[in-house]
mmCIF file of C-alpha atoms and ligand atoms in Angstrom:
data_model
loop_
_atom_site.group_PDB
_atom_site.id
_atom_site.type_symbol
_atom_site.label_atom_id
_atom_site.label_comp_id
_atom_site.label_asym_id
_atom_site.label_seq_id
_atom_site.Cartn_x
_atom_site.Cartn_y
_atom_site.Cartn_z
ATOM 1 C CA UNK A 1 80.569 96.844 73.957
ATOM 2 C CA UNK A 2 82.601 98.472 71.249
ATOM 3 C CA UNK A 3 79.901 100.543 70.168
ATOM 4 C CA UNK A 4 79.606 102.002 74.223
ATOM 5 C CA UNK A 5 83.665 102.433 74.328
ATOM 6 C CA UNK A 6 83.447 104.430 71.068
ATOM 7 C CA UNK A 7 80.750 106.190 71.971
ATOM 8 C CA UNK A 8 82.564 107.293 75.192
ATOM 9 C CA UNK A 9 85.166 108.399 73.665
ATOM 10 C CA UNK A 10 83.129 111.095 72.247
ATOM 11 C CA UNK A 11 82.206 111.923 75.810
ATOM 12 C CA UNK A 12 84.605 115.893 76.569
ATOM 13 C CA UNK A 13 86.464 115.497 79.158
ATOM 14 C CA UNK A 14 85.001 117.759 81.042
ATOM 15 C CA UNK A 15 82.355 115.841 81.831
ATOM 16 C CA UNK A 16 83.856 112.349 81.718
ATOM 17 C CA UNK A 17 85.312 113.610 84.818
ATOM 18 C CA UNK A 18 82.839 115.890 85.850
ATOM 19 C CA UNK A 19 82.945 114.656 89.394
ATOM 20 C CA UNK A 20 86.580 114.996 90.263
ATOM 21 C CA UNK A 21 86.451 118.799 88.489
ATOM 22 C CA UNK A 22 84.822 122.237 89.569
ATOM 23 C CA UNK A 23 82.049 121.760 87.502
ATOM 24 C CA UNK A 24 78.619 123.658 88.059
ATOM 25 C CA UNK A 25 75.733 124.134 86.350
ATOM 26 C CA UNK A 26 76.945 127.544 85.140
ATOM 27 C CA UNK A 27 80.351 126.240 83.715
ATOM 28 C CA UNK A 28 79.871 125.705 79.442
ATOM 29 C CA UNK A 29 81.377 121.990 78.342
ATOM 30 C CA UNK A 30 83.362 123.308 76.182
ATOM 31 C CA UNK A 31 85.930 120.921 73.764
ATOM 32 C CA UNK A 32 88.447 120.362 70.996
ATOM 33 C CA UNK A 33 88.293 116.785 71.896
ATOM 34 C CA UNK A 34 91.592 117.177 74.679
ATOM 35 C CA UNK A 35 92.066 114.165 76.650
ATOM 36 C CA UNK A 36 91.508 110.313 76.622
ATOM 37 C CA UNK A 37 94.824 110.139 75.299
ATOM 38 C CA UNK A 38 96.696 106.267 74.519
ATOM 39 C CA UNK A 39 98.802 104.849 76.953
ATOM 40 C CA UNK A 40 101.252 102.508 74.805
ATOM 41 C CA UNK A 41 103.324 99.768 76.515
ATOM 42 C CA UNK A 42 107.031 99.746 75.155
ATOM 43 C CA UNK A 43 108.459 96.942 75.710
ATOM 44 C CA UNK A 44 111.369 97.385 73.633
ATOM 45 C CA UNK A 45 112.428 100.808 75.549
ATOM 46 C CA UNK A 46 112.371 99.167 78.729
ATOM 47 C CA UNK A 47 114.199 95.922 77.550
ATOM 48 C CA UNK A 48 116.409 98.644 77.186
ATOM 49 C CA UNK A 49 116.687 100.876 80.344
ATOM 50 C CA UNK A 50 116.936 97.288 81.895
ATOM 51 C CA UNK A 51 113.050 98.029 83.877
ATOM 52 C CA UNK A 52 109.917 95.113 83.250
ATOM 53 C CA UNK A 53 107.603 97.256 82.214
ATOM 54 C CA UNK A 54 107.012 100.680 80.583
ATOM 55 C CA UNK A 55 104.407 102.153 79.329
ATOM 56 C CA UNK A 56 103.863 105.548 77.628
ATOM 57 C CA UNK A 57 101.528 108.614 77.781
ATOM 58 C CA UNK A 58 100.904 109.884 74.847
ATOM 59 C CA UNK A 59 99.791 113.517 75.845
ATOM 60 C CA UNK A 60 101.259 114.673 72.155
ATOM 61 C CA UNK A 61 97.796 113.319 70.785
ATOM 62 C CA UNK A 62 95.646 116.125 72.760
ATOM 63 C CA UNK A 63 94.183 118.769 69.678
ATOM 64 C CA UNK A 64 96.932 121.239 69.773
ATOM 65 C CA UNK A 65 99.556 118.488 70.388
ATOM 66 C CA UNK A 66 100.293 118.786 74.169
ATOM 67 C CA UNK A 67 99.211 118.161 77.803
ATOM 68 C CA UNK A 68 98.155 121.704 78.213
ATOM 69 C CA UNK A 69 95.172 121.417 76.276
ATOM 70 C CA UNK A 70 93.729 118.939 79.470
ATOM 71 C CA UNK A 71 94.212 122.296 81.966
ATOM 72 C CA UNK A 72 93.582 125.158 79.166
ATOM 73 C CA UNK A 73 90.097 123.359 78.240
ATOM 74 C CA UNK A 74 88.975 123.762 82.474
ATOM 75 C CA UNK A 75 90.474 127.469 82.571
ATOM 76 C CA UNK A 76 88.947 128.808 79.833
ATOM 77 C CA UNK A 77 85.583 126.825 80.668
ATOM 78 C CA UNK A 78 85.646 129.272 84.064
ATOM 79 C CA UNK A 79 86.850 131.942 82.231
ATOM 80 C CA UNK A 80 83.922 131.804 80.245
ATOM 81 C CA UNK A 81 81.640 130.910 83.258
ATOM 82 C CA UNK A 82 83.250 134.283 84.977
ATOM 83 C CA UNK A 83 82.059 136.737 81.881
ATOM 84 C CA UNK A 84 85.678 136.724 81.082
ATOM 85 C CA UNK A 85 86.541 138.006 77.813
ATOM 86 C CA UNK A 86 89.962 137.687 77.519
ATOM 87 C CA UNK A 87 92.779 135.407 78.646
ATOM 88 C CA UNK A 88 96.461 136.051 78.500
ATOM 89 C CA UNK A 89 99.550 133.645 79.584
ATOM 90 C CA UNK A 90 103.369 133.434 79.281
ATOM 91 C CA UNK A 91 104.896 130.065 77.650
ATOM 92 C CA UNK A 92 107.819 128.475 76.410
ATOM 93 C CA UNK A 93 104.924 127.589 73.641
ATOM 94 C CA UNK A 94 102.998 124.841 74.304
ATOM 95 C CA UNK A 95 100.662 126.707 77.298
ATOM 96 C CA UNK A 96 99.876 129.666 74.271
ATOM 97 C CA UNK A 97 99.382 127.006 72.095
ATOM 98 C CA UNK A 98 96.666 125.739 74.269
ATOM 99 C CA UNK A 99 95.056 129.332 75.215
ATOM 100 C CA UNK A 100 95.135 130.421 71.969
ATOM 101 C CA UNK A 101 93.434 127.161 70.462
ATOM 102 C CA UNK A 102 90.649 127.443 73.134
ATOM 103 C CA UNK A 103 90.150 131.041 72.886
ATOM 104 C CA UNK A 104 89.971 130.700 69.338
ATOM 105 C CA UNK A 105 87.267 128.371 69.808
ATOM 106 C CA UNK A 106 85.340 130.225 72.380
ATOM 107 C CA UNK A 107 85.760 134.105 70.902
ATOM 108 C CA UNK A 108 88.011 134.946 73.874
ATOM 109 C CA UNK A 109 90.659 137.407 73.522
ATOM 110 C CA UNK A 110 93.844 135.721 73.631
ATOM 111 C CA UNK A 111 97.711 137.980 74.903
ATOM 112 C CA UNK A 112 100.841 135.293 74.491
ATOM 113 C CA UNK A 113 103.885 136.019 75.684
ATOM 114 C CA UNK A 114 106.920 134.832 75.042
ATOM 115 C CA UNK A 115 110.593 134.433 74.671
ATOM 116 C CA UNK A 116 112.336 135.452 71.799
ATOM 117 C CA UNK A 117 113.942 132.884 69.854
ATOM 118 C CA UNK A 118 113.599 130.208 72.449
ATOM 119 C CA UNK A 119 110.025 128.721 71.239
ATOM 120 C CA UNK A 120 110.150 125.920 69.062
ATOM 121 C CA UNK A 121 109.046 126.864 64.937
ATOM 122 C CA UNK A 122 105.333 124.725 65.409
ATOM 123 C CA UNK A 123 103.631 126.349 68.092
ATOM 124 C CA UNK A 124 104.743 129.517 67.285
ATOM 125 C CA UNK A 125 102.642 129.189 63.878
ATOM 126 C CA UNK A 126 100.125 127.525 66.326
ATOM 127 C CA UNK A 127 99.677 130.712 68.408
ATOM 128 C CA UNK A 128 100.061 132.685 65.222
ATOM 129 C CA UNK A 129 97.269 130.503 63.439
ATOM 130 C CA UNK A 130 94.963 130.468 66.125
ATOM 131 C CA UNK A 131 94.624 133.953 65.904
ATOM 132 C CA UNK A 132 96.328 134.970 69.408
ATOM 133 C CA UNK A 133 97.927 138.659 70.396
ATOM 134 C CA UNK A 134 101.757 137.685 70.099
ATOM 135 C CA UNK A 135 103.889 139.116 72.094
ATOM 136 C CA UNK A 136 107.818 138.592 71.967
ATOM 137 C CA UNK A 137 109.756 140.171 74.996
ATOM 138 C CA UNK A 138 113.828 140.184 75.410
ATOM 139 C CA UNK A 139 113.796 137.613 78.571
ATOM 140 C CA UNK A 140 113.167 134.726 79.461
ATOM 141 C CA UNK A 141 110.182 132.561 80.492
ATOM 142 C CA UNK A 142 110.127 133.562 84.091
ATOM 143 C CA UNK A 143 109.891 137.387 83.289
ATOM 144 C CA UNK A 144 107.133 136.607 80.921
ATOM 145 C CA UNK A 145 105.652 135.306 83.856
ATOM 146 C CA UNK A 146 105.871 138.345 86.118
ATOM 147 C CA UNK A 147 104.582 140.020 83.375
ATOM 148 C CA UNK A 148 101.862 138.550 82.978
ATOM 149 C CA UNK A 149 100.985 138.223 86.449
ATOM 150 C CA UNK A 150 100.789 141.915 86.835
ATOM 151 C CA UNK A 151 98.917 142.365 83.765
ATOM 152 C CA UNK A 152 96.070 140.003 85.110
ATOM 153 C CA UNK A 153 96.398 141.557 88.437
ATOM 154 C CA UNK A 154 96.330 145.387 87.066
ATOM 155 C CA UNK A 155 93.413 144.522 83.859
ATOM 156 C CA UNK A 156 90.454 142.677 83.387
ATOM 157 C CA UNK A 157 92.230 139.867 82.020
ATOM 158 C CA UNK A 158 92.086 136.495 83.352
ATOM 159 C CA UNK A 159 95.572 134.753 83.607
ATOM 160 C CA UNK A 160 95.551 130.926 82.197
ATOM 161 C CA UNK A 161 99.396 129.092 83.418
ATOM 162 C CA UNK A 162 99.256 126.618 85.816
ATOM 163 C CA UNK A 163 98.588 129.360 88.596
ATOM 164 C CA UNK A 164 95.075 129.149 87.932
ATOM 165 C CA UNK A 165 94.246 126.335 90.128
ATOM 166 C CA UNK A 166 91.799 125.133 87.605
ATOM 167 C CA UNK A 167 94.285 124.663 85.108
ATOM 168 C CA UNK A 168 96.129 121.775 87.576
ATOM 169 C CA UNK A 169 92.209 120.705 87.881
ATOM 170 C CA UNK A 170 92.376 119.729 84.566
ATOM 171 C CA UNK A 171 95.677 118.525 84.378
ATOM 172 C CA UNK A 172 94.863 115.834 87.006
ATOM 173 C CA UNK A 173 92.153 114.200 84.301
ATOM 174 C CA UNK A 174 95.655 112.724 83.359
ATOM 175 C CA UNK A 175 96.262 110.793 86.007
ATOM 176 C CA UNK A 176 92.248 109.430 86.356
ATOM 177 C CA UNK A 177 93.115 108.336 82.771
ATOM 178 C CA UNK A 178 96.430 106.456 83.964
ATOM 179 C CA UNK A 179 94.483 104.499 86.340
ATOM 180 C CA UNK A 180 91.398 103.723 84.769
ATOM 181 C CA UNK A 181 93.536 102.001 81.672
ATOM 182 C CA UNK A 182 95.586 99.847 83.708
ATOM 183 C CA UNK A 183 93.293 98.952 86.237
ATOM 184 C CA UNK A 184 95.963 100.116 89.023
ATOM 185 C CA UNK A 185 98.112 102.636 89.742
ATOM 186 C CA UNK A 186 101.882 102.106 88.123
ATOM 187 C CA UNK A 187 104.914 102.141 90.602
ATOM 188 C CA UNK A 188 106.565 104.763 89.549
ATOM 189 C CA UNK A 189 105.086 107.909 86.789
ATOM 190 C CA UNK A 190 108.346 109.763 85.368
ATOM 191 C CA UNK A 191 107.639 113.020 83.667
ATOM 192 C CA UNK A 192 109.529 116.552 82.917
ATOM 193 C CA UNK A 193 109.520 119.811 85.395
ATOM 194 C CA UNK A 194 109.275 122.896 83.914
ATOM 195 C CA UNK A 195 106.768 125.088 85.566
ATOM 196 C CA UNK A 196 106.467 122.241 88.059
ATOM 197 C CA UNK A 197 102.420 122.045 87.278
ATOM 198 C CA UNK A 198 102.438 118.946 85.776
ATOM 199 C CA UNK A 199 103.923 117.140 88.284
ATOM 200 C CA UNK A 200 101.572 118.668 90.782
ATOM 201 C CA UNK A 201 98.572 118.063 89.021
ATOM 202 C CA UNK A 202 99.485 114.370 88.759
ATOM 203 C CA UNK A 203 100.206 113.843 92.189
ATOM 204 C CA UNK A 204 96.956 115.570 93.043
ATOM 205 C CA UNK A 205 95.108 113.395 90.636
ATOM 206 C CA UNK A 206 96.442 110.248 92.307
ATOM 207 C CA UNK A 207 95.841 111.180 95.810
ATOM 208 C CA UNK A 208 92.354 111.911 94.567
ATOM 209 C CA UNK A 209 91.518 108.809 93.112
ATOM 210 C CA UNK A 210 93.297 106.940 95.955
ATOM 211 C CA UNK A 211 90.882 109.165 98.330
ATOM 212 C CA UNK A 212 87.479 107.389 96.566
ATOM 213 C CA UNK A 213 89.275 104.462 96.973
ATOM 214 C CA UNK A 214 89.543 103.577 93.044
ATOM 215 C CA UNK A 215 93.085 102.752 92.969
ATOM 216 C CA UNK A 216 94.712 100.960 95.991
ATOM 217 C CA UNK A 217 98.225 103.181 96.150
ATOM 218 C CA UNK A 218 99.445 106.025 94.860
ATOM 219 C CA UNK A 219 102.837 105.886 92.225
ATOM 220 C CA UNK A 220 106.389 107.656 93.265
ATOM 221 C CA UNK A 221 106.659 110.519 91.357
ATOM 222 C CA UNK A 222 109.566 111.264 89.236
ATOM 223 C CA UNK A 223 110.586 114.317 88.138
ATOM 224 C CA UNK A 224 113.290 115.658 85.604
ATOM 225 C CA UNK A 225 114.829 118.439 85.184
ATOM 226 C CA UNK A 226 117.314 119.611 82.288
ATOM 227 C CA UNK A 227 120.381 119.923 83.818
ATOM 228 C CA UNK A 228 120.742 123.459 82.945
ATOM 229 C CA UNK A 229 117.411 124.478 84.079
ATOM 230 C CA UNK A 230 117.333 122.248 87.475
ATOM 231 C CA UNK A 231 116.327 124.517 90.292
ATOM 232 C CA UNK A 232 114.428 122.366 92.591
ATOM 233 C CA UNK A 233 117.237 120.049 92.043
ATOM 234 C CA UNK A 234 119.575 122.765 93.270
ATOM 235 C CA UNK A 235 117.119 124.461 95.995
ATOM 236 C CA UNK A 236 117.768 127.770 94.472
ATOM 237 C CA UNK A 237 116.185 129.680 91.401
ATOM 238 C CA UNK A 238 118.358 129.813 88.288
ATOM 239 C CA UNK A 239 118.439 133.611 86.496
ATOM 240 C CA UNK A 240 119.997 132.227 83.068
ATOM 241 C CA UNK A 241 118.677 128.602 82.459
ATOM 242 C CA UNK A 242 119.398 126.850 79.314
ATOM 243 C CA UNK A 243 118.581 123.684 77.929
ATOM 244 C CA UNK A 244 118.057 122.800 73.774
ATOM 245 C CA UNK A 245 114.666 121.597 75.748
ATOM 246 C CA UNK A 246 113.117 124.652 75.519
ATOM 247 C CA UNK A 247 109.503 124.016 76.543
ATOM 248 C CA UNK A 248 111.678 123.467 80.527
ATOM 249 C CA UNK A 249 113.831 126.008 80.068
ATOM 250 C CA UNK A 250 112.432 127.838 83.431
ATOM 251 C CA UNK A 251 114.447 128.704 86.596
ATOM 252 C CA UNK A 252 111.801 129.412 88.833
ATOM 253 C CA UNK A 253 108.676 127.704 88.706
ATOM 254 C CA UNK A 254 105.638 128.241 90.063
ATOM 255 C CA UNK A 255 104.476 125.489 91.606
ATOM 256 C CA UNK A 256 107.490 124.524 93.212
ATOM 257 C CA UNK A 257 106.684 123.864 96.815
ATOM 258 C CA UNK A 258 103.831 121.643 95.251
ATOM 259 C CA UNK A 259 106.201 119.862 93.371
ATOM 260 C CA UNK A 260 108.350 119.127 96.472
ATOM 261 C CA UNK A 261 105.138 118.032 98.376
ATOM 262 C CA UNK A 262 104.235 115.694 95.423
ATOM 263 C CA UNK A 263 107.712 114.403 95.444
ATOM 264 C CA UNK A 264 108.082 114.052 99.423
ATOM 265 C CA UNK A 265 104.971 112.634 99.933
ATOM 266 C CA UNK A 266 105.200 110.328 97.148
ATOM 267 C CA UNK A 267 108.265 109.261 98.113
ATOM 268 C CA UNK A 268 109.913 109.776 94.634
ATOM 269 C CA UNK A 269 112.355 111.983 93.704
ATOM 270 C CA UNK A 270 113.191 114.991 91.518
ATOM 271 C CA UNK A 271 116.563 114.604 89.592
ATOM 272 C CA UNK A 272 118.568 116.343 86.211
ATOM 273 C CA UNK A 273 119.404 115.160 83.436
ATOM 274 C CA UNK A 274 121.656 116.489 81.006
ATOM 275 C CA UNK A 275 120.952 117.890 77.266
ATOM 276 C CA UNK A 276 123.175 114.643 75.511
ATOM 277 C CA UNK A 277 120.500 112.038 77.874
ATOM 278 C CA UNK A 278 117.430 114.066 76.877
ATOM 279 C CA UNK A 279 118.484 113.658 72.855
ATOM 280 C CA UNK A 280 119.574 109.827 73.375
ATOM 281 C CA UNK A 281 115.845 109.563 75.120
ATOM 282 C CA UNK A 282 114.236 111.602 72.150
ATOM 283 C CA UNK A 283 115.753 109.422 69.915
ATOM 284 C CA UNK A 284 115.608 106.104 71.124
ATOM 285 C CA UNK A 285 111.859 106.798 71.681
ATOM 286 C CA UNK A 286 110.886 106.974 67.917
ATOM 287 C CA UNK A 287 113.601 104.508 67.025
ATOM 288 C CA UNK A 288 112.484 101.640 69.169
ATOM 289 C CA UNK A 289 108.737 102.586 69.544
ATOM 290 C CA UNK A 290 107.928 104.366 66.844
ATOM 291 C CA UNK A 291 106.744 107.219 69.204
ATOM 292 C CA UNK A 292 108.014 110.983 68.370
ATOM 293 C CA UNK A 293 107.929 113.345 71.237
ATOM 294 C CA UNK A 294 109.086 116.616 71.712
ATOM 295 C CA UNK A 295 113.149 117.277 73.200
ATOM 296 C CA UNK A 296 111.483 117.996 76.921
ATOM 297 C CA UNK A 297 108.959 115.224 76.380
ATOM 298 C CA UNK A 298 111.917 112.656 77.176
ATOM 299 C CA UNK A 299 113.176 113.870 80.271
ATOM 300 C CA UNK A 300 111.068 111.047 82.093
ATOM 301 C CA UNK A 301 112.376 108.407 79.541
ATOM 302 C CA UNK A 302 116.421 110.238 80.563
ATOM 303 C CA UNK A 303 115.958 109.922 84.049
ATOM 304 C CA UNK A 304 114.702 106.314 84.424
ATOM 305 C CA UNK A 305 117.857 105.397 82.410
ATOM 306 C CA UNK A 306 120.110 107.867 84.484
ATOM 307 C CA UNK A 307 118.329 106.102 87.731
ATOM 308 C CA UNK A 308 119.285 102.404 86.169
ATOM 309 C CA UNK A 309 122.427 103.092 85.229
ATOM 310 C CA UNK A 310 123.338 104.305 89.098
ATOM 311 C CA UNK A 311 121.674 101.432 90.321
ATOM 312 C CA UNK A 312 118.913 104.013 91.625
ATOM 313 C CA UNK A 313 116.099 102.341 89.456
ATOM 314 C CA UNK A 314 113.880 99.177 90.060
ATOM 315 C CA UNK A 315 114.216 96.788 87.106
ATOM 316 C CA UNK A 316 110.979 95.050 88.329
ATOM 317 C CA UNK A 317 108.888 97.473 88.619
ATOM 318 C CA UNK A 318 105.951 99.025 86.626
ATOM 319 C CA UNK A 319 107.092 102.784 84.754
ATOM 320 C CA UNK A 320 105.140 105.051 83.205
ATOM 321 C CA UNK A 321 106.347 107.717 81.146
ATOM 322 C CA UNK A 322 104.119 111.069 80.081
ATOM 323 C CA UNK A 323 105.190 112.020 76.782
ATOM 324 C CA UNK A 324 103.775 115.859 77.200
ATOM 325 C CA UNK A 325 104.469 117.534 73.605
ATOM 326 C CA UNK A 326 103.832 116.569 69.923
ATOM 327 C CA UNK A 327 107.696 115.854 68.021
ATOM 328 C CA UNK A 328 106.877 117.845 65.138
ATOM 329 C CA UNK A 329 106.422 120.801 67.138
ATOM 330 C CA UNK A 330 110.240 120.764 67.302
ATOM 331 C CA UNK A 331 111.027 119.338 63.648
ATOM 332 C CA UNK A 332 114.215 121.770 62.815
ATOM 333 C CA UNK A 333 116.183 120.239 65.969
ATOM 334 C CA UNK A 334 115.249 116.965 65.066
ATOM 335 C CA UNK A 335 116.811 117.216 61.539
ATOM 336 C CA UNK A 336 119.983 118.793 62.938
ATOM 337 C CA UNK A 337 120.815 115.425 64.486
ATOM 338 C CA UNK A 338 121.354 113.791 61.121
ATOM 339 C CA UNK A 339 122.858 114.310 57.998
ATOM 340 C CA UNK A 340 120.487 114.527 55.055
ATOM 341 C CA UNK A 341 121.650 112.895 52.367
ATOM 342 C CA UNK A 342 122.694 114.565 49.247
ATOM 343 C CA UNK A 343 119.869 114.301 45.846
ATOM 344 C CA UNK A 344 120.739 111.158 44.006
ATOM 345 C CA UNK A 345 119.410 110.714 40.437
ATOM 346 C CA UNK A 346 115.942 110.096 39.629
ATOM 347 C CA UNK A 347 116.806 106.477 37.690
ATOM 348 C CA UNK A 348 116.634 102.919 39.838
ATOM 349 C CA UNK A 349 119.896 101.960 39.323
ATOM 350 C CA UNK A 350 121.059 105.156 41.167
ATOM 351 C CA UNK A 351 119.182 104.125 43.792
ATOM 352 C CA UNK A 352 120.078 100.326 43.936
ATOM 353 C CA UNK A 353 124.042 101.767 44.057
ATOM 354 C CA UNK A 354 123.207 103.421 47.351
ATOM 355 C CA UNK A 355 121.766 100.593 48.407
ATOM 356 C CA UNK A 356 124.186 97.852 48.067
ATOM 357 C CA UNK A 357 121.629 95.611 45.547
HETATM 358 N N1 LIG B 401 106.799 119.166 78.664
HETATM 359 C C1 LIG B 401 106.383 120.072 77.774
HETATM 360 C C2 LIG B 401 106.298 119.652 76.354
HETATM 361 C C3 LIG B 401 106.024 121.369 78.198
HETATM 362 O O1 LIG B 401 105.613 122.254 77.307
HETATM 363 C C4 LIG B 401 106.137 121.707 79.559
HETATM 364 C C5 LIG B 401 105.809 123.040 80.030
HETATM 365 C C6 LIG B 401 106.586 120.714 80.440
HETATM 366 C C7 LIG B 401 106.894 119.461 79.966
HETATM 367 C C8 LIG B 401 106.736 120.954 81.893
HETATM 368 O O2 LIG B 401 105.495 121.003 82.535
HETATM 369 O O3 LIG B 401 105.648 123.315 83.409
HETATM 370 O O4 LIG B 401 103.924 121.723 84.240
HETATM 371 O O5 LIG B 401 106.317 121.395 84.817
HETATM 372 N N2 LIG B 401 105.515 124.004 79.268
HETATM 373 C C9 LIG B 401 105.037 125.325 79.713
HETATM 374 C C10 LIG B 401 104.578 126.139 78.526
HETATM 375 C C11 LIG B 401 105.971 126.037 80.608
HETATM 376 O O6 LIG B 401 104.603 127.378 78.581
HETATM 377 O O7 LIG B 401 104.158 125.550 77.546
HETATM 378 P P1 LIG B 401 105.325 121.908 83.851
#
């Protein structure tokens, strides 16, 4: 038994799930080992938003440290498939992590852009490292977008964010996973909005496995926003959005109408939450569990506090929580919430004194 479940775990993901993805004969299995990540029950994070059980997603342990790698593995498995030979994508870093890793790994050309001084220091060495065509414009995520959107449009170049459909393809392997660990589907799945991919992707995955009748239901979604990056929140797109979450600071995402269908149809919702509740998330995640996520990564984690505390939440209900990016990607902010402590002498009794022994 232990030997099949390791065994399995070897298995790509692209053809774990071959059935659920747009997988033909022509399309190379490609991987860096993406998916199959652990979902972790904390029950000392949700004896503290007040809710009976919580469990976590820990997408931070796909092979370049994020989510993306589950929807960058299926679009650059077509690319391929298409006689592609190069890729290019915006990001606010964790999408050109992705592209560039599986370019690297397939001998694609691989165009990033991004902007400047709004990507966190770790996967801007990642897209450095994995050898991809930098690019640094004076804007913001959503004009890198447009950008690159023409580009693809104008040049044989095939464009890999989430508006290749095959990139939510992948993305939905999430979701399969979700439900084939627990057995079920949970009551509610809370996760960030940036792009507003994700959230599709999950909701598409659910309905899917719900259609061949291998879970019973379907989960409300949840969605969070930062509060100064909330567009779908406020119905309007936001020119200037800011938020120290940088991977979600978009104001106009792509996928929104399929993030309003995933939230309608769910019957969930799609709320803010500020800056201050994202850090007191952050932390309280690798304080109580042990689990370090990146700044955006604990929007979901905010916003099922934020729904408690307004008696919006469901203390008996069953939460999970996608934890989408790697905390060490973000390692400078993380050290600017503390003081580091001045050098003490190398000798033991320096140390007992600061210790009170
Ligand atoms: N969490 C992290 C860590 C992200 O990097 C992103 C998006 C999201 C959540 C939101 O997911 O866009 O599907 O709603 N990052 C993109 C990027 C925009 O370029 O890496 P979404």
């Amino acid at each position: 038994m232990s030997h099949v479940s390791s065994l399995s775990r070897d298995v790509p993901l692209l053809e774990r799930y071959r059935q659920f993805l747009p997988i033909t004969d022509q399309t190379p299995i490609i991987t860096l080992h993406e998916g199959n990540t652990p979902l972790i029950n904390a029950p000392r994070l949700a004896a503290n938003l007040g809710v009976r059980e919580l469990w976590l997603k820990l997408e931070s342990m796909n092979p370049t440290g994020s989510f993306k790698d589950r929807g960058m593995v299926m679009a650059i498995a077509k690319a391929l498939e298409a006689g592609s030979k190069a890729v290019v994508c915006a990001s606010t870093g964790n999408t050109s992590a992705a592209a560039a890793a599986y370019a690297a790994r397939t001998g694609l050309e691989c165009i990033v852009v991004v902007p400047a001084g709004k990507i966190a220091l770790g996967k801007l060495a990642q897209a450095l490292m994995y050898g991809a065509k930098l690019l640094v414009i004076e804007g913001n995520f959503d004009q890198a977008l447009d950008m690159v959107r023409a580009l693809a449009e104008a040049h044989p170049i095939t464009l890999v964010n989430s508006v290749n459909p095959y990139r939510l393809e992948g993305q939905a392997t999430a979701a399969y996973e979700i439900c084939d660990a627990l057995g079920d589907v949970p009551d509610y799945l809370a996760l960030p909005v940036g792009n507003a991919g994700n959230i599709s992707a999950y909701w598409m995955g659910f309905q899917r496995y719900h259609a061949a009748h291998l879970v019973e239901s379907a989960p409300k979604m949840l969605g969070f926003q930062a509060s100064g990056s909330a567009p779908i929140v406020h119905g309007a797109p936001i020119a200037h959005p800011e938020t120290l979450a940088t991977a979600i600071r978009i104001g106009n995402p792509a996928s929104w109408q399929l993030a309003v269908n995933a939230r309608d149809e769910s019957g969930g919702l799609i709320d803010h939450v500020s800056d201050d509740e994202i850090v007191a998330a952050w932390r309280d995640l690798a304080a109580l569990e042990g689990v370090f996520c990146e700044p955006a990564s604990a929007a979901g984690v905010a916003g099922i506090r934020k729904l408690m505390r307004e008696g919006r939440g469901d203390a008996g209900g069953r939460y999970v929580a996608v934890l989408t990016g790697h905390g060490l990607k973000d390692p400078q902010l993380a050290v600017e919430q503390f003081t580091v402590p001045a050098p003490i002498p190398a000798e033991l009794d320096a140390l007992e004194r600061v210790l009170n022994l």
